[in-house]
Amino acid sequence: MTDVFSFDELEQAKRNHGLPLEALRYPITPPGLHYLLTHYDVPAIDPLAWRLSVSGLVERPLSITLEELRAMPAVEQIVTMECAGNGRARMHDRPVSQPWLEDGVGTARWRGALLWPILAEAGVRADAVEIVFGAGDRGIELGIEQSYQRSLSVGEALAGDALVVYEMNGEPLFPQHGFPVRLVVPGWYGMASVKWLTSVEAVDRPFRGHHQVVAYVVQKEPGDEGVPITRMLPRALMIPPGIPGFPARTRTVDPGDCVLEGRAWSGLAPVRSVEVSTDGGATWSPAELDRDLDSPFAWCRWHFSWRPEGPGEVELCCRARDEAGNEQPLRPAENLGGYVNNGVQRVRVTVRA
Amino acid sequence: MTDVFSFDELEQAKRNHGLPLEALRYPITPPGLHYLLTHYDVPAIDPLAWRLSVSGLVERPLSITLEELRAMPAVEQIVTMECAGNGRARMHDRPVSQPWLEDGVGTARWRGALLWPILAEAGVRADAVEIVFGAGDRGIELGIEQSYQRSLSVGEALAGDALVVYEMNGEPLFPQHGFPVRLVVPGWYGMASVKWLTSVEAVDRPFRGHHQVVAYVVQKEPGDEGVPITRMLPRALMIPPGIPGFPARTRTVDPGDCVLEGRAWSGLAPVRSVEVSTDGGATWSPAELDRDLDSPFAWCRWHFSWRPEGPGEVELCCRARDEAGNEQPLRPAENLGGYVNNGVQRVRVTVRA
């Protein structure tokens, strides 16, 4: 790992905060602790002037006010969302971008309207292949002025899970989480859940925007077309046990009974198991799962009883496996953008005498 | 400026987020955008088991429940709070600590009981010289296990402004802001406003704890006793105009009318004036002040009409002066801990043709 960070990385790190891992204790992440990635600036959108335009290859273009959106049948869903770049700071050859440790994750209760009835009302034409979601932000990447835009295939957009959201944890969206309205695509990495949503457009060919085909693709080599990033790979995280140091965040644990705990998720299938290693990944033991949230899209709690003996240094690890057989690798699979790193978390602790 | 940051600094930066400067548009900082500095871990405190112990050199030691605290006469106060380390990342020889840009600031409406009637009820004895405030967190610094602790002189503690707070912006404190109860000392840098407050102790000599005499003092030379940090020096900040780049946060502005705006504060006296420079600090022009918050402890808005002509590069600056004659320096005054850097903000922008 490159152990020094540039000023540009620091500027991103200071704006785009993560989940402090002790907050894994909460099933629903408290306000202000959910991870946050803002590519450009947080825009100021007047909720009274805001409209959701539904256009392109549709029978009946729509312009929906916030009041109209809130009058549609409402759905609440608890969703764990992770940044596709989570873990990037642990990668050897990361690009200059948001330097996440393992902290680019959070869970919220979102409330909004389902996307598919809105598309059904507009009537997506048979020649449409993708739905492009546009945002009310503005910035410059690779010299091109643009807004954040992402697409889903028509099939994915109509699949039933995606929400057009106006509340987070019972309150209107905070500005930084997409006020007044955002998309939430459960099970997917966060890049699909377009904040400050303003437009939904049906198009007749695959969308080639910056955040679709340049960013958020897994490339092994420069020039490689890359694999688009979609659903979250399995990951388990633990609350680092004991007490921290400052400024270096060392961990110190007393000998004797210690319950390790954390959370695990996968966007591909339910979590099947979590295992813990107290010897740096050489041997593994099963943790107990506590499915404390009633949502197919939320993380679950796990815990593991440990009895460290000191003095000594220990490297703790945890890893998740899902019902589809996906499992975390011991080391991240490197790629040019520093994406989808679900290598196991490693927490070094000093056990006192 | 040392333009690379260590892994330890990154870990702090990812946990301790700042105010994204576009959020200077809000008089009261929205939830989740107020700056946050947590030295150790955010503790989990049971509000039913929580007690505020008032002890030491008092006539009547107290143990106050949350219900009892909430039953006391309540005060609401809007307070701008800034980290004493704000601006540290811009300093040449900063120590490894929280690498703030200019973002370690925020404004909230706090609700709680005044501190002085609690002290009056306990009856501070005449031989007490300081009041020590203890927190429910835990960590290790310089090899010593400790909780965060800070003191005020008896005179400062009885001065009338300090609040024992249980609500922020109309809601119970979020865990990361000190749930269930914290101290807020208006006008002071944030280190005085002890989060997760659990104890108030009157003592007969100046407190010599880590966060009182090792951290949070201005030292010019190693071994120097240092000057304790108290009230916030004046500072003006602007919302960087135009649109940002990603990942480098460059700024691009169109030619023509542009309103520069921001906020300014001082913990020493009311803000008297804000000036803007559009030539890197060579010449200055007055901004207009808009006192939009009814609080002696809150920042005020300012704005300035600018008409950039392009193409070209411009360095924008702003600086505040308070009614006591304190003014921001053009460059930070260096000190070992990287504290109280109120050197003027410099925002480079590219004006398009």
XYZ file of C-alpha atoms in Angstrom:
706
model
C 0.000 0.000 0.000
C 1.199 3.494 -0.828
C 1.263 4.952 2.642
C 1.223 8.633 1.759
C -1.725 10.530 0.427
C -1.827 13.568 -1.809
C -3.465 16.881 -1.063
C -6.184 16.069 -3.616
C -6.942 12.839 -1.768
C -7.073 14.693 1.540
C -9.570 17.189 0.133
C -11.817 14.304 -0.894
C -11.325 12.511 2.431
C -12.309 15.583 4.442
C -15.532 16.110 2.486
C -16.574 12.508 1.998
C -16.717 11.035 5.415
C -17.072 7.421 6.343
C -18.775 5.376 9.008
C -16.626 5.317 12.154
C -16.518 1.571 12.645
C -17.767 1.660 16.241
C -21.061 2.816 14.681
C -21.487 -0.725 13.300
C -23.189 -1.273 16.645
C -26.310 0.472 15.335
C -28.666 -1.470 13.035
C -29.700 1.797 11.369
C -26.801 4.217 11.035
C -27.456 7.386 13.079
C -27.835 10.656 11.155
C -24.519 12.069 10.057
C -22.627 8.770 10.291
C -23.788 7.163 7.025
C -20.987 7.296 4.477
C -21.146 10.132 2.021
C -19.607 10.607 -1.395
C -20.228 13.852 -3.241
C -18.451 14.068 -6.570
C -18.978 17.789 -7.041
C -20.598 20.300 -4.650
C -23.793 19.675 -2.698
C -26.308 21.633 -4.796
C -28.998 23.901 -3.335
C -32.264 22.747 -4.907
C -35.529 24.591 -4.264
C -38.037 21.839 -3.428
C -40.943 23.919 -4.726
C -39.292 24.478 -8.104
C -37.971 20.907 -8.315
C -39.494 18.640 -10.948
C -38.729 15.077 -11.919
C -38.760 14.976 -15.687
C -39.569 11.569 -17.196
C -38.831 11.756 -20.895
C -37.208 10.178 -23.925
C -38.692 6.991 -25.360
C -41.911 7.082 -23.352
C -45.535 7.340 -24.450
C -46.427 10.056 -21.917
C -43.612 12.348 -20.738
C -44.102 13.419 -17.122
C -43.077 16.342 -14.965
C -43.642 15.343 -11.345
C -43.666 17.788 -8.432
C -42.469 16.835 -4.966
C -46.039 17.025 -3.726
C -47.174 14.635 -6.455
C -44.338 12.247 -5.688
C -45.252 12.219 -2.004
C -48.876 11.509 -2.901
C -47.918 8.270 -4.672
C -48.081 5.001 -2.727
C -45.101 5.070 -0.361
C -42.683 2.257 0.358
C -40.148 2.023 3.187
C -37.069 -0.096 2.774
C -33.994 -0.577 4.956
C -30.962 -0.632 2.696
C -27.253 -1.076 3.316
C -25.296 1.008 0.843
C -21.571 0.800 0.189
C -19.355 2.900 -2.037
C -17.865 0.959 -4.950
C -14.507 2.446 -3.938
C -14.689 1.215 -0.351
C -11.288 -0.115 0.696
C -9.428 1.853 -1.973
C -6.884 3.320 0.463
C -5.745 -0.254 1.219
C -4.869 -0.947 -2.415
C -1.326 -0.795 -3.746
C -1.827 1.189 -6.918
C -4.894 3.204 -6.187
C -5.780 6.188 -8.379
C -6.268 9.663 -6.917
C -9.892 9.542 -5.841
C -11.791 9.130 -2.585
C -9.376 7.223 -0.266
C -11.784 5.022 1.658
C -10.505 2.753 4.365
C -13.321 0.243 5.117
C -15.640 3.078 6.075
C -17.617 3.734 2.902
C -20.837 2.104 4.102
C -24.026 2.771 6.048
C -27.611 1.609 6.490
C -30.728 3.771 6.345
C -34.488 3.450 6.255
C -35.495 5.064 2.992
C -39.023 6.153 2.100
C -40.265 6.979 -1.342
C -42.207 5.790 -4.366
C -41.263 2.716 -6.333
C -39.606 3.569 -9.631
C -41.406 1.022 -11.806
C -44.949 2.427 -11.467
C -43.597 5.840 -12.485
C -42.047 4.268 -15.568
C -45.271 2.330 -16.170
C -47.282 5.530 -15.971
C -44.981 7.146 -18.523
C -45.096 4.032 -20.708
C -41.558 3.021 -21.672
C -41.522 2.233 -25.395
C -40.390 -1.134 -26.697
C -37.336 0.376 -28.437
C -35.900 1.728 -25.152
C -32.945 -0.270 -23.816
C -31.781 1.830 -20.872
C -33.070 4.409 -18.422
C -30.678 7.291 -17.707
C -30.895 9.066 -14.332
C -29.624 12.637 -14.195
C -28.683 14.770 -11.197
C -28.855 18.455 -10.297
C -25.172 18.790 -9.480
C -22.426 20.157 -11.736
C -18.700 19.632 -12.103
C -15.774 19.033 -14.437
C -14.063 15.677 -14.982
C -11.406 14.972 -17.564
C -12.005 18.482 -18.869
C -15.721 17.905 -19.552
C -18.411 19.866 -17.726
C -21.150 17.497 -16.680
C -23.754 16.440 -14.166
C -23.656 13.071 -12.482
C -25.540 10.533 -14.604
C -26.013 6.781 -14.403
C -28.168 4.287 -16.252
C -29.938 1.034 -15.559
C -31.164 -1.366 -18.217
C -34.908 -1.206 -18.735
C -35.124 -4.633 -17.126
C -33.228 -3.523 -14.019
C -35.247 -0.313 -13.765
C -38.521 -2.243 -13.912
C -37.307 -4.998 -11.560
C -39.254 -3.613 -8.659
C -36.670 -2.697 -6.030
C -35.504 0.756 -7.065
C -36.998 3.645 -5.113
C -37.439 7.340 -5.816
C -36.761 8.528 -2.293
C -37.602 11.693 -0.360
C -37.055 10.585 3.263
C -34.142 9.022 5.129
C -34.768 7.677 8.624
C -38.091 9.484 8.894
C -36.840 12.915 7.870
C -36.593 14.784 4.581
C -33.289 13.976 2.906
C -30.406 16.046 4.216
C -28.848 18.234 1.472
C -25.790 16.008 1.270
C -27.893 12.856 0.834
C -29.761 14.175 -2.197
C -32.444 16.643 -1.107
C -35.134 16.797 -2.235
C -35.189 13.462 -4.103
C -32.750 10.685 -4.949
C -32.718 7.246 -6.415
C -31.969 4.238 -4.198
C -31.134 0.965 -5.924
C -31.055 -1.698 -3.181
C -28.282 -4.265 -3.386
C -26.114 -2.155 -5.683
C -23.029 -0.184 -4.852
C -23.892 3.422 -4.078
C -22.975 4.855 -7.500
C -26.328 3.613 -8.854
C -28.330 5.562 -6.268
C -28.206 8.950 -7.989
C -28.572 11.861 -5.554
C -30.381 15.157 -6.435
C -32.354 13.252 -9.050
C -33.938 15.530 -11.639
C -34.388 13.464 -14.799
C -35.310 9.964 -15.924
C -34.854 9.404 -19.630
C -35.513 6.281 -21.694
C -32.894 5.850 -24.441
C -32.393 3.473 -27.351
C -28.739 2.558 -26.802
C -26.411 1.834 -23.896
C -25.525 5.033 -22.062
C -21.851 6.019 -22.428
C -21.563 8.779 -19.812
C -18.459 9.373 -17.710
C -19.774 7.693 -14.538
C -21.039 4.730 -16.539
C -18.113 3.745 -18.744
C -15.042 5.701 -17.517
C -15.557 5.693 -13.750
C -17.122 2.734 -11.964
C -15.766 -0.008 -14.200
C -13.286 -2.694 -13.203
C -10.277 -2.448 -15.501
C -7.216 -4.653 -15.196
C -5.195 -2.830 -17.867
C -5.334 0.671 -19.363
C -7.465 0.614 -22.516
C -9.371 -2.427 -21.283
C -13.136 -1.839 -21.827
C -13.744 -2.926 -18.239
C -16.537 -4.662 -16.405
C -19.381 -2.429 -15.175
C -19.877 -2.370 -11.415
C -23.304 -3.436 -10.229
C -24.132 -5.283 -7.005
C -22.209 -5.277 -3.743
C -19.832 -8.170 -3.143
C -20.035 -9.791 0.300
C -18.197 -8.080 3.120
C -17.995 -8.436 6.888
C -16.677 -5.668 9.111
C -15.921 -5.724 12.816
C -15.942 -2.997 15.401
C -12.269 -2.686 16.328
C -12.240 -3.966 19.932
C -10.671 -2.316 22.955
C -9.651 1.317 23.063
C -7.927 3.463 20.456
C -4.834 5.590 20.448
C -4.604 9.147 19.213
C -3.406 10.326 16.741
C -2.449 6.854 15.455
C -5.539 4.684 15.826
C -3.830 1.747 17.508
C -6.034 -0.704 19.453
C -5.404 -1.993 22.965
C -7.428 -4.866 24.461
C -7.464 -6.295 27.966
C -7.041 -10.062 28.366
C -10.163 -12.033 29.244
C -13.624 -12.284 27.743
C -14.153 -10.049 24.716
C -17.087 -10.159 22.337
C -16.114 -9.274 18.790
C -19.032 -7.930 16.814
C -19.800 -6.343 13.523
C -22.014 -6.472 10.468
C -22.018 -8.306 7.167
C -23.810 -7.877 3.860
C -23.892 -8.912 0.232
C -25.842 -7.428 -2.652
C -25.796 -10.743 -4.476
C -27.539 -13.064 -2.008
C -28.300 -13.287 1.715
C -25.296 -13.615 4.002
C -24.737 -17.275 4.765
C -21.880 -17.132 7.236
C -19.271 -14.960 8.868
C -15.968 -16.353 10.062
C -13.408 -14.809 12.375
C -9.674 -15.342 12.505
C -7.584 -14.333 15.504
C -4.290 -15.296 13.841
C -4.147 -13.074 10.789
C -6.179 -15.376 8.557
C -4.360 -18.676 9.169
C -7.342 -20.345 10.885
C -11.022 -19.413 10.942
C -13.959 -20.022 13.291
C -17.641 -19.365 12.668
C -19.309 -16.303 14.176
C -22.974 -16.244 15.166
C -25.356 -14.296 12.940
C -28.073 -12.112 14.463
C -30.522 -11.084 11.767
C -31.774 -7.978 13.521
C -33.204 -6.077 10.545
C -36.246 -7.169 8.601
C -35.029 -6.341 5.117
C -33.448 -8.425 2.338
C -31.244 -5.417 1.533
C -29.798 -4.733 4.994
C -26.668 -5.921 6.709
C -26.952 -8.369 9.611
C -25.161 -8.317 12.929
C -22.644 -11.002 13.862
C -20.744 -11.703 17.065
C -17.942 -13.956 18.213
C -16.723 -14.752 21.723
C -12.982 -14.313 22.076
C -10.741 -14.755 25.072
C -7.420 -13.098 24.327
C -4.392 -13.865 26.465
C -1.697 -11.267 26.802
C 0.674 -9.762 26.418
C 0.982 -9.919 22.666
C 0.011 -8.652 19.252
C -2.901 -10.179 17.361
C -4.280 -9.622 13.879
C -8.043 -10.098 13.829
C -9.885 -10.772 10.571
C -13.462 -11.442 9.539
C -14.972 -12.618 6.287
C -18.439 -13.156 4.894
C -19.830 -15.712 2.487
C -23.227 -15.412 0.852
C -25.859 -17.966 -0.171
C -24.672 -17.751 -3.781
C -21.206 -18.971 -2.732
C -19.427 -15.623 -3.034
C -16.696 -15.218 -0.444
C -14.287 -12.464 0.484
C -10.700 -12.849 -0.679
C -7.853 -12.595 1.821
C -6.260 -9.806 -0.236
C -7.913 -7.262 -2.525
C -8.049 -7.994 -6.232
C -6.240 -4.983 -7.685
C -7.797 -2.985 -10.508
C -7.064 0.406 -12.018
C -9.919 2.344 -10.435
C -9.487 0.826 -6.995
C -13.039 -0.538 -6.958
C -14.907 -3.451 -5.352
C -12.126 -4.241 -2.911
C -13.759 -6.675 -0.527
C -10.520 -8.128 0.815
C -10.937 -9.154 4.448
C -10.632 -6.487 7.116
C -7.506 -6.804 9.263
C -7.441 -5.236 12.723
C -4.189 -5.332 14.670
C -4.583 -5.187 18.415
C -2.206 -5.196 21.357
C -3.395 -7.465 24.158
C -2.228 -6.183 27.517
C -0.697 -8.423 30.205
C 3.058 23.064 3.140
C 3.934 19.404 3.352
C 1.788 18.149 0.540
C 1.660 14.478 1.480
C -0.266 13.026 4.347
C 0.437 9.921 6.385
C -1.843 6.965 6.890
C -2.456 8.073 10.485
C -3.595 11.482 9.240
C -5.879 9.832 6.696
C -7.502 7.713 9.398
C -8.260 10.870 11.368
C -9.459 12.725 8.261
C -11.885 9.934 7.338
C -13.473 9.855 10.807
C -13.447 13.558 11.611
C -15.278 15.186 8.811
C -15.509 18.859 8.057
C -18.060 21.284 6.734
C -18.112 21.170 2.933
C -17.694 24.863 2.274
C -20.756 25.152 0.030
C -22.712 24.475 3.256
C -21.701 27.956 4.447
C -24.889 28.944 2.635
C -26.948 27.663 5.588
C -27.218 29.842 8.716
C -27.647 26.704 10.844
C -25.511 23.840 9.591
C -27.714 20.932 8.448
C -27.455 17.664 10.399
C -24.373 15.689 9.502
C -22.452 18.650 8.065
C -21.263 20.263 11.312
C -17.586 19.533 11.821
C -16.776 16.637 14.066
C -13.661 15.744 16.015
C -13.642 12.553 18.044
C -10.353 11.887 19.769
C -11.100 8.271 20.662
C -14.194 6.185 19.759
C -17.772 7.423 19.934
C -18.916 5.791 23.198
C -22.289 4.058 23.637
C -23.843 5.640 26.732
C -27.136 4.386 28.162
C -29.191 7.546 28.756
C -31.145 5.902 31.582
C -27.978 4.904 33.440
C -26.212 8.199 32.687
C -25.581 10.545 35.612
C -23.826 13.878 35.774
C -21.688 13.794 38.874
C -20.928 17.203 40.412
C -18.260 16.696 43.029
C -14.968 17.847 44.525
C -14.844 21.152 46.376
C -18.588 21.673 46.550
C -20.913 21.944 49.522
C -23.525 19.555 48.115
C -22.294 16.891 45.643
C -24.926 16.117 43.021
C -25.799 13.175 40.800
C -28.151 14.448 38.111
C -30.231 12.199 35.855
C -31.090 13.110 32.287
C -34.714 13.573 33.312
C -33.673 15.952 36.075
C -31.436 17.899 33.711
C -34.269 18.254 31.204
C -36.569 19.504 33.975
C -34.253 22.438 34.713
C -34.951 25.802 33.038
C -33.906 25.378 29.394
C -31.915 27.794 27.296
C -31.435 27.760 23.529
C -28.383 29.324 22.005
C -27.062 29.406 18.435
C -23.325 28.865 18.563
C -20.614 28.740 15.916
C -17.968 26.246 16.938
C -14.565 25.814 15.347
C -11.853 23.267 16.010
C -8.683 24.786 17.440
C -6.783 22.818 14.792
C -8.767 24.253 11.891
C -6.424 25.068 9.018
C -3.713 22.700 10.260
C -3.291 20.974 6.897
C -2.207 24.335 5.432
C 0.684 24.701 7.879
C 4.268 23.892 6.960
C 5.356 21.849 9.943
C 2.133 20.419 11.210
C 2.187 17.510 13.658
C 0.392 14.239 12.918
C -3.127 15.000 14.098
C -6.440 15.894 12.482
C -5.509 17.478 9.110
C -8.203 20.139 8.793
C -8.342 22.304 5.702
C -10.628 25.272 6.569
C -13.499 22.902 7.250
C -13.403 22.404 11.028
C -16.402 24.603 11.787
C -20.198 24.558 12.040
C -23.155 26.302 13.648
C -25.932 24.671 15.662
C -28.865 25.602 17.852
C -28.088 23.995 21.204
C -30.598 23.452 23.989
C -29.768 22.654 27.562
C -29.422 23.983 31.084
C -27.040 26.760 32.010
C -23.960 25.489 33.817
C -23.767 28.169 36.493
C -27.053 27.374 38.287
C -25.930 23.742 38.546
C -22.667 24.874 40.107
C -24.603 27.279 42.345
C -26.856 24.458 43.486
C -23.815 22.357 44.355
C -22.154 25.326 46.038
C -18.596 25.716 44.778
C -16.319 26.278 47.757
C -14.131 29.353 48.022
C -10.930 27.278 47.791
C -11.851 25.895 44.341
C -9.910 27.454 41.470
C -10.988 25.339 38.493
C -13.841 23.148 37.348
C -12.795 19.955 35.535
C -15.161 18.419 32.989
C -14.803 14.690 32.330
C -16.099 12.590 29.455
C -17.338 9.041 29.002
C -14.892 8.156 26.245
C -11.611 6.239 26.606
C -8.307 6.158 24.761
C -4.528 6.153 24.975
C -2.295 9.152 24.287
C 1.448 9.295 24.858
C 1.124 5.849 26.448
C -1.384 6.970 29.088
C -4.928 5.576 29.215
C -7.346 8.418 29.791
C -10.697 10.016 29.142
C -11.033 13.400 27.551
C -10.930 16.082 30.253
C -10.821 19.854 30.163
C -11.096 22.581 32.772
C -12.387 26.120 33.049
C -11.476 28.536 35.797
C -14.231 28.950 38.377
C -14.774 32.455 37.013
C -15.170 31.214 33.435
C -17.472 28.388 34.538
C -19.710 30.801 36.424
C -19.636 33.433 33.659
C -23.079 32.559 32.439
C -22.641 31.375 28.871
C -21.658 27.714 29.230
C -24.453 25.217 28.621
C -25.001 21.623 29.642
C -26.652 20.511 26.424
C -28.944 17.634 25.480
C -30.380 18.822 22.139
C -28.844 19.985 18.875
C -31.119 21.587 16.290
C -34.243 20.356 18.050
C -33.209 16.717 18.350
C -31.442 14.678 21.007
C -27.705 14.857 20.449
C -26.453 12.406 17.843
C -23.995 9.873 19.315
C -21.038 11.557 17.624
C -21.981 14.974 19.015
C -21.972 13.822 22.641
C -25.169 11.874 23.398
C -26.734 12.107 25.867
C -25.156 15.313 27.266
C -22.258 17.596 26.429
C -20.847 20.913 27.437
C -21.014 23.866 25.042
C -18.819 26.875 25.815
C -19.885 29.621 23.373
C -17.121 31.686 21.817
C -14.402 29.148 22.588
C -12.713 26.752 20.246
C -14.434 23.368 20.317
C -11.968 21.644 22.650
C -13.715 23.342 25.614
C -17.115 21.875 24.728
C -16.586 18.427 26.246
C -18.739 15.731 24.606
C -20.226 12.736 26.513
C -20.023 14.803 29.688
C -20.202 12.671 32.842
C -18.427 14.617 35.585
C -17.961 18.153 36.845
C -15.383 18.438 39.596
C -14.249 21.521 41.509
C -10.511 21.378 42.255
C -8.071 23.498 44.247
C -5.294 23.846 41.667
C -4.957 24.322 37.898
C -5.795 21.121 36.081
C -2.787 19.541 34.338
C -4.487 16.894 32.163
C -3.283 15.928 28.699
C -5.865 17.960 26.771
C -5.264 20.986 28.970
C -1.485 21.368 29.064
C -0.034 19.007 26.419
C -2.586 19.281 23.623
C -4.375 22.553 22.882
C -1.573 24.924 23.807
C 0.294 27.220 21.425
C 3.988 26.368 21.619
C 6.636 28.062 19.511
C 9.501 25.809 20.651
C 9.652 22.304 22.140
C 9.756 22.539 25.922
C 7.989 25.898 25.853
C 5.165 25.891 28.460
C 2.833 27.258 25.817
C -0.179 29.515 25.803
C -3.529 27.838 26.529
C -6.086 28.052 23.728
C -9.356 29.716 24.660
C -11.554 31.836 22.387
C -11.855 31.694 18.620
C -9.814 34.193 16.629
C -11.673 35.997 13.836
C -12.073 34.156 10.558
C -13.995 34.668 7.331
C -14.641 31.838 4.902
C -16.122 31.956 1.433
C -18.065 29.405 -0.557
C -15.681 28.556 -3.391
C -17.491 29.994 -6.423
C -18.211 28.274 -9.716
C -18.032 24.539 -10.203
C -15.514 22.003 -8.922
C -13.360 19.416 -10.561
C -13.048 15.810 -9.508
C -10.870 14.324 -8.095
C -8.805 17.522 -7.760
C -11.134 20.194 -6.411
C -10.247 22.906 -8.921
C -12.741 25.762 -9.393
C -14.023 27.106 -12.700
C -16.038 30.333 -12.925
C -17.825 31.924 -15.861
C -17.108 35.593 -16.628
C -19.806 38.077 -15.661
C -21.712 38.798 -12.465
C -20.794 36.541 -9.580
C -21.785 36.997 -5.951
C -19.124 35.794 -3.552
C -20.564 34.831 -0.196
C -19.549 33.227 3.021
C -19.592 33.565 6.783
C -17.414 35.199 9.407
C -17.057 34.916 13.160
C -14.881 35.746 16.127
C -15.069 34.450 19.679
C -13.452 37.620 20.976
C -15.892 40.312 19.831
C -18.580 40.857 17.191
C -17.405 40.800 13.590
C -16.795 44.352 12.478
C -15.927 43.885 8.821
C -15.102 41.391 6.104
C -12.901 42.298 3.176
C -12.397 40.499 -0.103
C -9.369 40.418 -2.360
C -9.556 39.242 -5.960
C -5.803 39.570 -6.510
C -4.305 37.214 -3.961
C -4.299 39.693 -1.106
C -2.655 42.676 -2.818
C -5.757 44.891 -2.615
C -8.914 44.582 -0.524
C -12.506 45.757 -0.794
C -15.238 45.679 1.844
C -17.936 42.993 1.722
C -21.461 43.568 2.980
C -22.421 41.929 6.254
C -25.842 40.299 6.667
C -26.435 39.548 10.330
C -28.967 36.787 9.765
C -28.726 34.985 13.117
C -29.889 36.464 16.380
C -27.058 35.270 18.584
C -23.874 36.916 19.860
C -22.122 33.565 19.422
C -23.040 32.839 15.801
C -21.306 33.587 12.549
C -22.775 36.176 10.193
C -23.232 36.014 6.467
C -21.311 38.290 4.118
C -21.478 38.853 0.380
C -19.515 40.674 -2.275
C -20.383 41.438 -5.894
C -17.641 40.413 -8.272
C -17.460 40.644 -12.051
C -14.624 38.432 -13.229
C -13.278 38.786 -16.739
C -11.709 35.839 -18.441
C -9.831 33.948 -19.381
C -7.407 33.862 -16.484
C -6.456 32.600 -13.071
C -7.489 34.483 -9.940
C -6.718 33.979 -6.266
C -9.648 35.055 -4.108
C -9.166 35.838 -0.416
C -11.365 37.041 2.418
C -10.522 38.264 5.878
C -12.453 39.285 8.978
C -11.791 41.906 11.626
C -13.664 42.077 14.911
C -14.784 44.964 17.117
C -11.808 44.369 19.410
C -9.428 45.072 16.515
C -8.359 41.470 15.934
C -7.685 40.767 12.272
C -6.714 37.708 10.283
C -3.081 37.457 9.175
C -2.258 36.863 5.528
C -0.264 33.743 6.442
C -0.720 31.383 9.387
C 1.423 31.945 12.463
C 3.208 28.610 12.778
C 3.246 26.749 16.080
C 4.140 23.208 17.078
C 0.635 21.849 17.505
C -0.741 23.452 14.376
C -3.401 25.375 16.285
C -5.352 28.636 15.870
C -4.365 29.097 12.261
C -6.640 31.864 11.101
C -4.568 32.851 8.091
C -6.802 34.109 5.282
C -8.498 31.556 3.049
C -7.156 31.483 -0.503
C -9.316 30.112 -3.302
C -7.793 29.777 -6.738
C -10.252 29.880 -9.589
C -10.019 29.657 -13.347
C -12.191 32.227 -15.100
C -13.363 30.943 -18.464
C -13.297 33.011 -21.636
